[in-house]
Amino acid sequence: MIRKVINYVKEDGFEIRIDPQYVCIINYSNISYMEEEKISVSYPGGAVLIKGKHLVVVKLLEQEVLIKGKFSALEFRRDHE
Amino acid sequence: MNNLVTLRIEGKDVKRFVFRLSKQKIGFYFIEYHPHSAIVTVSYEDYCKIKEMKTIYEIHLLRLKGFVHLKEILYRYRIFLLALFTGIFLLVFLSHVIFSVEIVHNKKEVREFLQEELEKRGIRKLSFVKSFAEKDAILQDIMREYRDYVEWVELERVGTKYIARIEVRKIKEEEEDNQPRDLIAKKKGMILSIEASHGEVVKNVYDYVDVGDVIVSGTIHNKEEAKDYVRAQGKVFAETWYTVTVEVPYFYKEVKKTGREQKLLSFRFLNFEFRPFSKFSTSEDTILYKVENRLFPLSISYLSSQETEVDESLYTYDMALEKAHVEARTKLLSALGPEDEIIYEKGLKNYEEDSKIIVEIFFKVKEDITSYIEIQQEPIQE
C-alpha cells in the first residue's frame, strides 16, 4: 500500500499522456530527432515515434516534454535484446 | 519562487539551436517558434549558462520573473530608494528630537528651578521625545518631590519643542501689621505645655480648657487695667480624648493591583475560559474588543489584564482584635497633625456581630490646640 502511494507520488516511470492537441511524455531518456512531421523520443527499453503535422515542442525539460500539433500516429519500437 | 527568464533567440535555424541546448541539459519551460526566432522561458541558472556560450544566435533578455526580477528592480532604482529611505529615516529621527524647551512663568527663579528639574529627568534640548507615560511620570515625580512648592506643572509638546508651564503654591504670609490677637484653645483638653513668645499667659499646665478659652492673652494688664494690646504668639499642647469604633471581619480579602499589565486574547466556550498567553495567576480585566456569536457559545476577547495580588486571611478572635487596634490607631493618626502623638489607648468594649468583631477604643492624644482670635480693642486709659 505504501509502495503504491510512493509510486503514485514519485512518478519516476515512463509515461505518455495524450490529449487531442498535446502529447506529454514524462521520464524519457533522449529526444533522437525533432522535425515538423515526426519526433522521436526514446525511453528505457524502447522509443516512441510521434507522427503528425506542425509538430512543435512547447516545453522541454529534463524529465518532461510537451509536444503540440496535429497528431496522426504514435509508433512504439522496442529495443532488441 | 522559481527564478525564470524569458528570452528571444534569433537566428537561422532556431529549432536546431533549441534542440542542441536541450542536449546540454537546459530545460525550457515554454517555447514559441516564430520565423527565424523563438521566445523561450528558462530558469535563471540555465540563462547564465546560455549567456556564457559562444554562439552565432542572438539572445535577448525580455523578462525576468521571481526573486531575480525584484533584485533587478532594486538595483535599477538603488539611488532613488537609498535617497527615499534616508529621507524617511531622517524625518522620523529628527521629528523625535527636541530642539528647544520653553518654560512659561513670569519669575526667573521659578523658570530656572523647573528647567533644572526637567534637565535632571532627561528633558533638555537635543534629547529624544518622551512617551506619554514617561512624561506623566516625570511631572508626577516633580509634584511629589516639591508638593509644598509646586501647585501644578504641565508639559506640552508642540512639534519639536516642549512648552512647560508651572504654578507655584501661594502661601499666605502672616500679616506684617501687628493686629492684636489672643491665643485660644481650638479643642477641649488638659494643657500639657505652653510656649509663648508674645502675650500674657493666663492658664497653667494641667488646667482644663474648653473650645475658645484664652490661654495666652494679647491684652497686657497692669493692676487689672489694660495697658497695651499685643499680637499673642505661641504653641499649646493639650491632652485630648477620642473614642474610635472599628469593625474587622474575621474573613479578610484584599485585592491589590501590582501595576503590571498585559494585553492578550481570551477564548471562552460556555463557562470555560482559555488564555494561552496569560502571565498572571490573578488579574482584573477590561475587555477592549469582543467577538461573539449568539447562536454558538464561543467568544473571543481582546483584553487589557492588570495583575492583582489577592490577600485572604481568616482571623482568630485575638488576631481580629489586634488588627482593630492597629486600624484604629492608623485612622486616628491620619486625622491628627504632624506633631501630635497618641499617649494612651485602651479598648472599651468588644462584641461580635455577623462574623465580624466591633471594637471601641479610647485614646488620649497629645495634640496642638493652638488657635488665634483677634482682639476687639478698647481705648487704653492713660
Tab-separated table of C-alpha atoms in Angstrom:
chain	number	residue	atom	x	y	z
A	1	MET	CA	0.000	0.000	0.000
A	2	ILE	CA	2.796	2.363	0.965
A	3	ARG	CA	4.679	1.303	-2.141
A	4	LYS	CA	1.616	2.215	-4.248
A	5	VAL	CA	1.369	5.619	-2.582
A	6	ILE	CA	5.097	6.250	-3.100
A	7	ASN	CA	4.874	5.208	-6.723
A	8	TYR	CA	1.853	7.416	-7.246
A	9	VAL	CA	3.565	10.465	-5.736
A	10	LYS	CA	7.091	9.918	-7.054
A	11	GLU	CA	6.191	9.307	-10.721
A	12	ASP	CA	9.538	8.004	-11.858
A	13	GLY	CA	8.239	5.645	-14.550
A	14	PHE	CA	7.976	6.431	-18.237
A	15	GLU	CA	4.540	7.874	-19.149
A	16	ILE	CA	2.779	9.265	-22.161
A	17	ARG	CA	-0.322	11.381	-21.746
A	18	ILE	CA	-2.257	12.007	-24.879
A	19	ASP	CA	-4.606	14.897	-25.474
A	20	PRO	CA	-6.228	15.884	-28.795
A	21	GLN	CA	-3.774	18.800	-29.068
A	22	TYR	CA	-0.887	17.823	-26.803
A	23	VAL	CA	1.250	14.815	-26.068
A	24	CYS	CA	3.101	14.902	-22.766
A	25	ILE	CA	5.972	12.474	-22.217
A	26	ILE	CA	7.441	12.035	-18.726
A	27	ASN	CA	10.708	10.371	-17.717
A	28	TYR	CA	12.077	9.946	-21.193
A	29	SER	CA	15.750	9.267	-21.909
A	30	ASN	CA	16.509	11.236	-25.002
A	31	ILE	CA	14.990	13.033	-27.974
A	32	SER	CA	16.535	11.419	-31.001
A	33	TYR	CA	15.285	13.903	-33.560
A	34	MET	CA	12.748	16.699	-33.885
A	35	GLU	CA	11.075	17.596	-37.175
A	36	GLU	CA	7.850	19.236	-38.099
A	37	GLU	CA	6.267	15.939	-39.088
A	38	LYS	CA	7.919	13.480	-36.741
A	39	ILE	CA	9.560	13.490	-33.360
A	40	SER	CA	11.353	10.506	-31.861
A	41	VAL	CA	11.634	10.149	-28.110
A	42	SER	CA	13.500	7.258	-26.546
A	43	TYR	CA	12.880	5.735	-23.151
A	44	PRO	CA	14.432	2.853	-21.214
A	45	GLY	CA	13.537	-0.191	-23.264
A	46	GLY	CA	12.498	1.485	-26.494
A	47	ALA	CA	11.409	4.548	-28.353
A	48	VAL	CA	8.200	6.219	-29.454
A	49	LEU	CA	7.807	7.930	-32.798
A	50	ILE	CA	5.187	10.646	-32.923
A	51	LYS	CA	3.870	11.451	-36.389
A	52	GLY	CA	1.675	14.320	-37.467
A	53	LYS	CA	1.697	17.811	-38.860
A	54	HIS	CA	3.036	21.072	-37.440
A	55	LEU	CA	4.631	19.279	-34.528
A	56	VAL	CA	6.236	21.707	-32.107
A	57	VAL	CA	7.899	21.147	-28.744
A	58	VAL	CA	6.447	23.765	-26.407
A	59	LYS	CA	8.063	22.542	-23.223
A	60	LEU	CA	11.358	20.767	-22.945
A	61	LEU	CA	12.683	19.834	-19.531
A	62	GLU	CA	14.988	17.149	-18.298
A	63	GLN	CA	12.156	14.806	-17.291
A	64	GLU	CA	9.266	16.138	-19.324
A	65	VAL	CA	8.497	17.146	-22.857
A	66	LEU	CA	5.248	18.621	-24.180
A	67	ILE	CA	4.519	18.394	-27.882
A	68	LYS	CA	1.799	20.295	-29.659
A	69	GLY	CA	0.401	19.741	-33.106
A	70	LYS	CA	-1.954	17.609	-35.237
A	71	PHE	CA	-1.113	14.013	-34.398
A	72	SER	CA	-1.698	11.187	-36.836
A	73	ALA	CA	0.158	8.238	-35.273
A	74	LEU	CA	2.251	7.015	-32.386
A	75	GLU	CA	4.641	4.165	-33.062
A	76	PHE	CA	6.336	2.221	-30.327
A	77	ARG	CA	9.606	0.424	-31.010
A	78	ARG	CA	11.196	-1.958	-28.571
A	79	ASP	CA	14.950	-2.241	-28.163
A	80	HIS	CA	16.313	-5.551	-29.444
A	81	GLU	CA	17.606	-7.578	-26.573
B	1	MET	CA	9.620	31.009	-6.053
B	2	ASN	CA	11.299	29.970	-9.310
B	3	ASN	CA	13.549	32.478	-10.972
B	4	LEU	CA	12.588	32.358	-14.635
B	5	VAL	CA	13.862	34.304	-17.583
B	6	THR	CA	12.086	34.905	-20.898
B	7	LEU	CA	14.436	35.215	-23.878
B	8	ARG	CA	14.140	35.818	-27.567
B	9	ILE	CA	16.553	33.739	-29.644
B	10	GLU	CA	17.165	34.933	-33.161
B	11	GLY	CA	18.989	33.053	-35.880
B	12	LYS	CA	18.815	30.878	-38.926
B	13	ASP	CA	17.687	27.543	-37.502
B	14	VAL	CA	16.364	28.257	-34.050
B	15	LYS	CA	14.759	24.828	-33.627
B	16	ARG	CA	18.087	23.145	-34.105
B	17	PHE	CA	19.697	25.521	-31.620
B	18	VAL	CA	16.982	24.794	-29.039
B	19	PHE	CA	17.433	21.083	-29.649
B	20	ARG	CA	21.189	21.409	-29.125
B	21	LEU	CA	20.628	23.317	-25.897
B	22	SER	CA	18.282	20.613	-24.643
B	23	LYS	CA	21.092	18.100	-25.144
B	24	GLN	CA	23.158	20.205	-22.752
B	25	LYS	CA	20.511	19.724	-20.078
B	26	ILE	CA	18.990	23.145	-20.469
B	27	GLY	CA	15.287	22.989	-19.659
B	28	PHE	CA	12.692	25.068	-21.498
B	29	TYR	CA	9.535	25.862	-19.593
B	30	PHE	CA	7.958	27.416	-22.638
B	31	ILE	CA	8.863	27.545	-26.320
B	32	GLU	CA	7.117	29.533	-29.024
B	33	TYR	CA	8.540	29.476	-32.515
B	34	HIS	CA	8.425	32.315	-34.977
B	35	PRO	CA	10.111	32.667	-38.339
B	36	HIS	CA	13.846	32.894	-37.522
B	37	SER	CA	13.230	33.398	-33.832
B	38	ALA	CA	11.804	31.779	-30.755
B	39	ILE	CA	10.521	33.012	-27.431
B	40	VAL	CA	11.635	30.680	-24.680
B	41	THR	CA	11.413	30.609	-20.901
B	42	VAL	CA	14.274	29.077	-18.968
B	43	SER	CA	15.474	29.095	-15.379
B	44	TYR	CA	17.888	31.798	-14.318
B	45	GLU	CA	20.736	29.303	-13.882
B	46	ASP	CA	20.229	27.999	-17.443
B	47	TYR	CA	20.142	31.571	-18.711
B	48	CYS	CA	23.553	32.177	-17.142
B	49	LYS	CA	24.847	29.070	-18.949
B	50	ILE	CA	23.406	30.225	-22.294
B	51	LYS	CA	24.940	33.665	-21.835
B	52	GLU	CA	28.386	32.139	-21.471
B	53	MET	CA	28.068	30.074	-24.640
B	54	LYS	CA	29.752	31.198	-27.795
B	55	THR	CA	27.063	31.123	-30.437
B	56	ILE	CA	26.035	32.889	-33.595
B	57	TYR	CA	22.486	33.114	-32.381
B	58	GLU	CA	21.356	36.370	-30.777
B	59	ILE	CA	19.983	36.069	-27.273
B	60	HIS	CA	17.826	38.952	-25.980
B	61	LEU	CA	16.525	39.131	-22.434
B	62	LEU	CA	12.815	40.012	-22.460
B	63	ARG	CA	11.578	39.493	-18.946
B	64	LEU	CA	12.585	38.262	-15.504
B	65	LYS	CA	10.291	36.500	-13.114
B	66	GLY	CA	10.676	35.681	-9.436
B	67	PHE	CA	13.208	36.955	-6.949
B	68	VAL	CA	15.708	37.974	-9.622
B	69	HIS	CA	13.103	40.350	-11.021
B	70	LEU	CA	12.822	42.015	-7.641
B	71	LYS	CA	16.600	42.205	-7.315
B	72	GLU	CA	16.854	43.767	-10.740
B	73	ILE	CA	14.282	46.463	-9.860
B	74	LEU	CA	16.054	47.236	-6.586
B	75	TYR	CA	19.350	47.523	-8.385
B	76	ARG	CA	17.913	49.727	-11.125
B	77	TYR	CA	16.370	52.149	-8.655
B	78	ARG	CA	19.032	51.856	-5.987
B	79	ILE	CA	19.916	55.560	-5.866
B	80	PHE	CA	16.295	56.610	-5.618
B	81	LEU	CA	15.494	54.001	-2.963
B	82	LEU	CA	18.543	54.908	-0.929
B	83	ALA	CA	17.602	58.587	-1.032
B	84	LEU	CA	13.989	57.766	-0.150
B	85	PHE	CA	14.804	55.615	2.853
B	86	THR	CA	17.450	58.002	4.090
B	87	GLY	CA	14.964	60.858	3.841
B	88	ILE	CA	12.277	58.925	5.719
B	89	PHE	CA	14.724	57.869	8.392
B	90	LEU	CA	15.966	61.426	8.901
B	91	LEU	CA	12.425	62.735	9.011
B	92	VAL	CA	11.335	60.256	11.659
B	93	PHE	CA	14.537	60.593	13.638
B	94	LEU	CA	14.611	64.366	13.693
B	95	SER	CA	10.923	64.688	14.447
B	96	HIS	CA	11.547	62.705	17.637
B	97	VAL	CA	14.276	65.048	18.808
B	98	ILE	CA	13.504	68.043	20.977
B	99	PHE	CA	15.222	71.176	19.776
B	100	SER	CA	14.071	73.544	22.488
B	101	VAL	CA	12.414	73.611	25.904
B	102	GLU	CA	10.430	76.718	26.755
B	103	ILE	CA	9.264	77.441	30.314
B	104	VAL	CA	6.367	79.799	30.826
B	105	HIS	CA	6.373	81.767	34.108
B	106	ASN	CA	6.918	85.397	34.949
B	107	LYS	CA	9.521	84.759	37.669
B	108	LYS	CA	13.073	83.935	36.656
B	109	GLU	CA	13.833	81.787	39.727
B	110	VAL	CA	10.771	79.610	39.076
B	111	ARG	CA	11.788	79.167	35.432
B	112	GLU	CA	15.329	78.229	36.471
B	113	PHE	CA	14.006	75.817	39.089
B	114	LEU	CA	11.782	73.994	36.607
B	115	GLN	CA	14.471	73.912	33.944
B	116	GLU	CA	16.877	72.306	36.400
B	117	GLU	CA	14.313	69.718	37.487
B	118	LEU	CA	13.410	68.847	33.904
B	119	GLU	CA	17.053	68.506	32.885
B	120	LYS	CA	17.682	66.195	35.846
B	121	ARG	CA	14.940	63.946	34.481
B	122	GLY	CA	16.160	63.916	30.883
B	123	ILE	CA	14.080	66.670	29.315
B	124	ARG	CA	16.503	69.084	27.690
B	125	LYS	CA	17.469	70.478	24.333
B	126	LEU	CA	18.574	67.810	21.810
B	127	SER	CA	17.125	64.944	23.821
B	128	PHE	CA	14.620	62.440	22.480
B	129	VAL	CA	10.898	62.949	22.857
B	130	LYS	CA	9.461	61.157	25.892
B	131	SER	CA	6.454	58.899	25.641
B	132	PHE	CA	3.195	59.957	27.265
B	133	ALA	CA	3.728	57.596	30.198
B	134	GLU	CA	7.295	58.783	30.792
B	135	LYS	CA	6.264	62.428	30.601
B	136	ASP	CA	3.439	61.808	33.056
B	137	ALA	CA	5.785	60.025	35.447
B	138	ILE	CA	8.277	62.914	35.321
B	139	LEU	CA	5.610	65.505	36.113
B	140	GLN	CA	4.185	63.397	38.934
B	141	ASP	CA	7.678	62.978	40.348
B	142	ILE	CA	8.274	66.735	40.359
B	143	MET	CA	4.935	67.415	42.012
B	144	ARG	CA	5.533	64.730	44.607
B	145	GLU	CA	9.017	65.923	45.473
B	146	TYR	CA	8.016	69.573	45.680
B	147	ARG	CA	4.463	69.240	46.876
B	148	ASP	CA	4.827	72.242	49.168
B	149	TYR	CA	6.136	74.459	46.395
B	150	VAL	CA	4.571	73.301	43.148
B	151	GLU	CA	0.820	73.585	42.717
B	152	TRP	CA	0.636	72.314	39.158
B	153	VAL	CA	3.019	71.633	36.296
B	154	GLU	CA	2.303	70.839	32.652
B	155	LEU	CA	4.458	69.812	29.706
B	156	GLU	CA	3.127	70.236	26.190
B	157	ARG	CA	4.815	69.113	23.017
B	158	VAL	CA	4.487	71.423	20.030
B	159	GLY	CA	6.377	69.961	17.103
B	160	THR	CA	9.996	69.677	18.222
B	161	LYS	CA	9.562	71.990	21.188
B	162	TYR	CA	8.431	71.328	24.730
B	163	ILE	CA	6.480	74.069	26.470
B	164	ALA	CA	6.431	73.736	30.264
B	165	ARG	CA	4.036	75.657	32.446
B	166	ILE	CA	4.148	75.803	36.223
B	167	GLU	CA	2.069	77.263	39.010
B	168	VAL	CA	3.651	77.587	42.439
B	169	ARG	CA	1.712	77.408	45.675
B	170	LYS	CA	0.623	80.744	47.068
B	171	ILE	CA	1.425	80.642	50.770
B	172	LYS	CA	-0.476	83.242	52.640
B	173	GLU	CA	2.107	85.086	54.678
B	174	GLU	CA	1.209	86.251	58.068
B	175	GLU	CA	0.160	89.819	58.107
B	176	GLU	CA	3.019	92.024	58.987
B	177	ASP	CA	0.690	94.508	60.623
B	178	ASN	CA	0.564	93.968	64.341
B	179	GLN	CA	-3.117	93.251	64.683
B	180	PRO	CA	-3.554	92.240	68.359
B	181	ARG	CA	-4.885	88.791	68.988
B	182	ASP	CA	-5.330	86.177	71.704
B	183	LEU	CA	-4.141	82.587	71.588
B	184	ILE	CA	-7.138	80.368	72.309
B	185	ALA	CA	-7.856	76.638	72.536
B	186	LYS	CA	-9.347	75.054	69.439
B	187	LYS	CA	-10.305	71.899	71.320
B	188	LYS	CA	-11.303	70.793	74.745
B	189	GLY	CA	-8.452	69.265	76.749
B	190	MET	CA	-5.959	69.402	79.600
B	191	ILE	CA	-2.977	71.659	78.947
B	192	LEU	CA	0.331	69.751	78.863
B	193	SER	CA	2.698	72.517	77.720
B	194	ILE	CA	2.582	76.236	76.841
B	195	GLU	CA	5.223	78.008	74.792
B	196	ALA	CA	4.523	81.729	74.441
B	197	SER	CA	6.821	84.279	72.828
B	198	HIS	CA	4.359	87.190	72.929
B	199	GLY	CA	1.396	87.855	75.171
B	200	GLU	CA	0.356	87.136	78.716
B	201	VAL	CA	-0.092	83.510	79.757
B	202	VAL	CA	-3.357	83.207	81.661
B	203	LYS	CA	-3.602	79.426	82.071
B	204	ASN	CA	-1.396	76.903	83.746
B	205	VAL	CA	-0.187	73.455	82.805
B	206	TYR	CA	-2.732	70.750	83.753
B	207	ASP	CA	-5.594	73.267	83.571
B	208	TYR	CA	-8.671	72.049	81.728
B	209	VAL	CA	-9.729	74.296	78.863
B	210	ASP	CA	-12.743	74.362	76.611
B	211	VAL	CA	-13.055	75.439	72.999
B	212	GLY	CA	-12.438	79.188	72.754
B	213	ASP	CA	-10.780	79.622	76.158
B	214	VAL	CA	-7.960	82.178	76.130
B	215	ILE	CA	-4.634	80.616	77.014
B	216	VAL	CA	-2.237	83.437	76.037
B	217	SER	CA	-3.836	86.861	76.103
B	218	GLY	CA	-2.880	89.701	73.806
B	219	THR	CA	-4.066	92.240	76.352
B	220	ILE	CA	-1.290	93.312	78.696
B	221	HIS	CA	-2.678	94.272	82.102
B	222	ASN	CA	-1.220	96.345	84.891
B	223	LYS	CA	-3.191	96.058	88.082
B	224	GLU	CA	-6.291	94.906	86.241
B	225	GLU	CA	-6.103	97.727	83.743
B	226	ALA	CA	-5.469	97.031	80.097
B	227	LYS	CA	-2.242	98.796	79.265
B	228	ASP	CA	-1.397	97.513	75.850
B	229	TYR	CA	-2.509	95.160	73.144
B	230	VAL	CA	-0.045	92.789	71.507
B	231	ARG	CA	-0.154	90.038	68.984
B	232	ALA	CA	-0.050	86.825	71.080
B	233	GLN	CA	2.245	84.168	69.650
B	234	GLY	CA	2.959	80.642	70.895
B	235	LYS	CA	2.096	76.963	70.836
B	236	VAL	CA	-0.022	74.982	73.263
B	237	PHE	CA	-0.175	71.215	73.579
B	238	ALA	CA	-3.001	69.573	75.455
B	239	GLU	CA	-4.246	66.123	76.229
B	240	THR	CA	-7.372	65.470	74.188
B	241	TRP	CA	-9.599	62.392	74.107
B	242	TYR	CA	-11.009	60.324	71.281
B	243	THR	CA	-13.145	57.231	71.021
B	244	VAL	CA	-12.731	55.262	67.834
B	245	THR	CA	-15.018	52.412	66.750
B	246	VAL	CA	-13.651	49.885	64.272
B	247	GLU	CA	-15.180	46.827	62.600
B	248	VAL	CA	-12.960	43.970	61.442
B	249	PRO	CA	-14.383	40.968	59.608
B	250	TYR	CA	-12.998	37.541	60.513
B	251	PHE	CA	-12.607	36.682	56.828
B	252	TYR	CA	-10.454	39.274	55.192
B	253	LYS	CA	-9.857	39.602	51.498
B	254	GLU	CA	-7.837	42.339	49.897
B	255	VAL	CA	-7.178	42.656	46.194
B	256	LYS	CA	-4.211	44.867	45.331
B	257	LYS	CA	-3.002	45.792	41.867
B	258	THR	CA	0.705	45.215	41.255
B	259	GLY	CA	0.863	47.683	38.367
B	260	ARG	CA	1.850	45.081	35.770
B	261	GLU	CA	-0.320	44.982	32.706
B	262	GLN	CA	-0.678	42.686	29.729
B	263	LYS	CA	-2.828	42.735	26.615
B	264	LEU	CA	-3.919	39.267	25.466
B	265	LEU	CA	-6.539	37.128	23.772
B	266	SER	CA	-9.101	35.130	25.691
B	267	PHE	CA	-11.240	32.281	24.328
B	268	ARG	CA	-14.463	31.384	26.106
B	269	PHE	CA	-16.668	28.411	25.414
B	270	LEU	CA	-19.713	28.140	27.695
B	271	ASN	CA	-18.142	28.507	31.147
B	272	PHE	CA	-14.613	27.567	30.171
B	273	GLU	CA	-12.062	30.236	29.537
B	274	PHE	CA	-8.712	29.707	27.901
B	275	ARG	CA	-5.922	32.261	27.875
B	276	PRO	CA	-2.891	30.832	26.148
B	277	PHE	CA	-0.568	33.794	26.727
B	278	SER	CA	-1.514	34.905	30.207
B	279	LYS	CA	1.392	35.610	32.583
B	280	PHE	CA	-0.706	36.385	35.670
B	281	SER	CA	-2.385	33.999	38.076
B	282	THR	CA	-4.948	36.611	39.244
B	283	SER	CA	-5.941	39.730	37.388
B	284	GLU	CA	-8.550	42.376	36.783
B	285	ASP	CA	-9.659	42.535	33.165
B	286	THR	CA	-11.052	45.186	30.876
B	287	ILE	CA	-12.488	43.986	27.577
B	288	LEU	CA	-11.160	46.094	24.716
B	289	TYR	CA	-12.757	44.183	21.874
B	290	LYS	CA	-15.051	41.145	21.758
B	291	VAL	CA	-16.311	38.874	19.018
B	292	GLU	CA	-19.178	36.536	19.838
B	293	ASN	CA	-21.954	34.664	18.180
B	294	ARG	CA	-25.431	34.451	19.665
B	295	LEU	CA	-26.070	31.006	18.230
B	296	PHE	CA	-22.751	29.392	19.066
B	297	PRO	CA	-21.484	29.797	22.672
B	298	LEU	CA	-17.931	30.725	21.747
B	299	SER	CA	-16.444	34.178	22.149
B	300	ILE	CA	-13.009	35.663	21.580
B	301	SER	CA	-11.995	38.770	23.502
B	302	TYR	CA	-9.021	41.063	23.385
B	303	LEU	CA	-8.383	42.137	26.983
B	304	SER	CA	-6.284	44.508	28.988
B	305	SER	CA	-5.349	42.465	32.051
B	306	GLN	CA	-3.921	44.084	35.201
B	307	GLU	CA	-2.174	41.746	37.612
B	308	THR	CA	-3.591	41.626	41.136
B	309	GLU	CA	-2.407	40.153	44.411
B	310	VAL	CA	-5.151	38.641	46.480
B	311	ASP	CA	-4.602	38.582	50.198
B	312	GLU	CA	-7.053	36.352	52.005
B	313	SER	CA	-6.907	35.766	55.719
B	314	LEU	CA	-9.065	34.122	58.321
B	315	TYR	CA	-8.559	35.779	61.670
B	316	THR	CA	-8.945	34.353	65.102
B	317	TYR	CA	-10.593	36.499	67.756
B	318	ASP	CA	-7.239	37.741	69.072
B	319	MET	CA	-5.881	38.471	65.604
B	320	ALA	CA	-9.000	40.439	64.687
B	321	LEU	CA	-8.775	42.388	67.940
B	322	GLU	CA	-5.128	43.249	67.294
B	323	LYS	CA	-5.962	44.316	63.743
B	324	ALA	CA	-8.773	46.500	65.066
B	325	HIS	CA	-6.376	48.325	67.369
B	326	VAL	CA	-3.932	48.879	64.522
B	327	GLU	CA	-6.666	50.175	62.266
B	328	ALA	CA	-7.993	52.500	64.929
B	329	ARG	CA	-4.542	53.952	65.513
B	330	THR	CA	-3.993	54.451	61.800
B	331	LYS	CA	-7.399	56.067	61.412
B	332	LEU	CA	-6.763	58.463	64.282
B	333	LEU	CA	-3.217	59.401	63.249
B	334	SER	CA	-4.405	60.284	59.760
B	335	ALA	CA	-6.714	62.911	61.292
B	336	LEU	CA	-4.075	64.413	63.587
B	337	GLY	CA	-1.295	66.884	62.846
B	338	PRO	CA	2.377	66.057	62.315
B	339	GLU	CA	3.390	66.949	65.871
B	340	ASP	CA	0.515	65.166	67.582
B	341	GLU	CA	1.025	61.789	69.193
B	342	ILE	CA	-1.000	59.105	70.920
B	343	ILE	CA	-0.064	58.797	74.581
B	344	TYR	CA	-2.542	56.196	75.776
B	345	GLU	CA	-5.019	53.734	74.349
B	346	LYS	CA	-7.476	51.318	75.879
B	347	GLY	CA	-10.161	49.046	74.493
B	348	LEU	CA	-13.530	49.959	75.949
B	349	LYS	CA	-15.771	47.234	74.624
B	350	ASN	CA	-15.686	44.462	72.003
B	351	TYR	CA	-18.531	42.433	70.616
B	352	GLU	CA	-19.153	40.145	67.695
B	353	GLU	CA	-21.832	40.551	65.100
B	354	ASP	CA	-22.366	38.837	61.709
B	355	SER	CA	-18.876	37.222	61.552
B	356	LYS	CA	-17.072	40.441	62.386
B	357	ILE	CA	-15.761	41.985	65.538
B	358	ILE	CA	-16.658	45.548	66.589
B	359	VAL	CA	-14.225	47.289	68.896
B	360	GLU	CA	-14.480	50.620	70.660
B	361	ILE	CA	-11.136	52.115	71.685
B	362	PHE	CA	-10.387	55.128	73.807
B	363	PHE	CA	-7.296	57.276	73.021
B	364	LYS	CA	-5.541	60.037	74.872
B	365	VAL	CA	-3.645	62.251	72.457
B	366	LYS	CA	-1.081	64.984	72.956
B	367	GLU	CA	-2.378	67.477	70.438
B	368	ASP	CA	-1.571	71.008	69.319
B	369	ILE	CA	-4.673	73.043	70.226
B	370	THR	CA	-3.276	76.446	69.247
B	371	SER	CA	-5.644	78.855	67.568
B	372	TYR	CA	-5.962	82.662	67.389
B	373	ILE	CA	-8.645	85.257	67.581
B	374	GLU	CA	-8.378	88.989	67.036
B	375	ILE	CA	-8.934	91.244	69.961
B	376	GLN	CA	-11.625	93.905	69.939
B	377	GLN	CA	-9.628	96.779	71.289
B	378	GLU	CA	-10.930	99.150	73.933
B	379	PRO	CA	-9.330	102.566	74.181
B	380	ILE	CA	-6.449	102.469	76.643
B	381	GLN	CA	-6.823	104.768	79.591
B	382	GLU	CA	-3.688	106.832	80.167
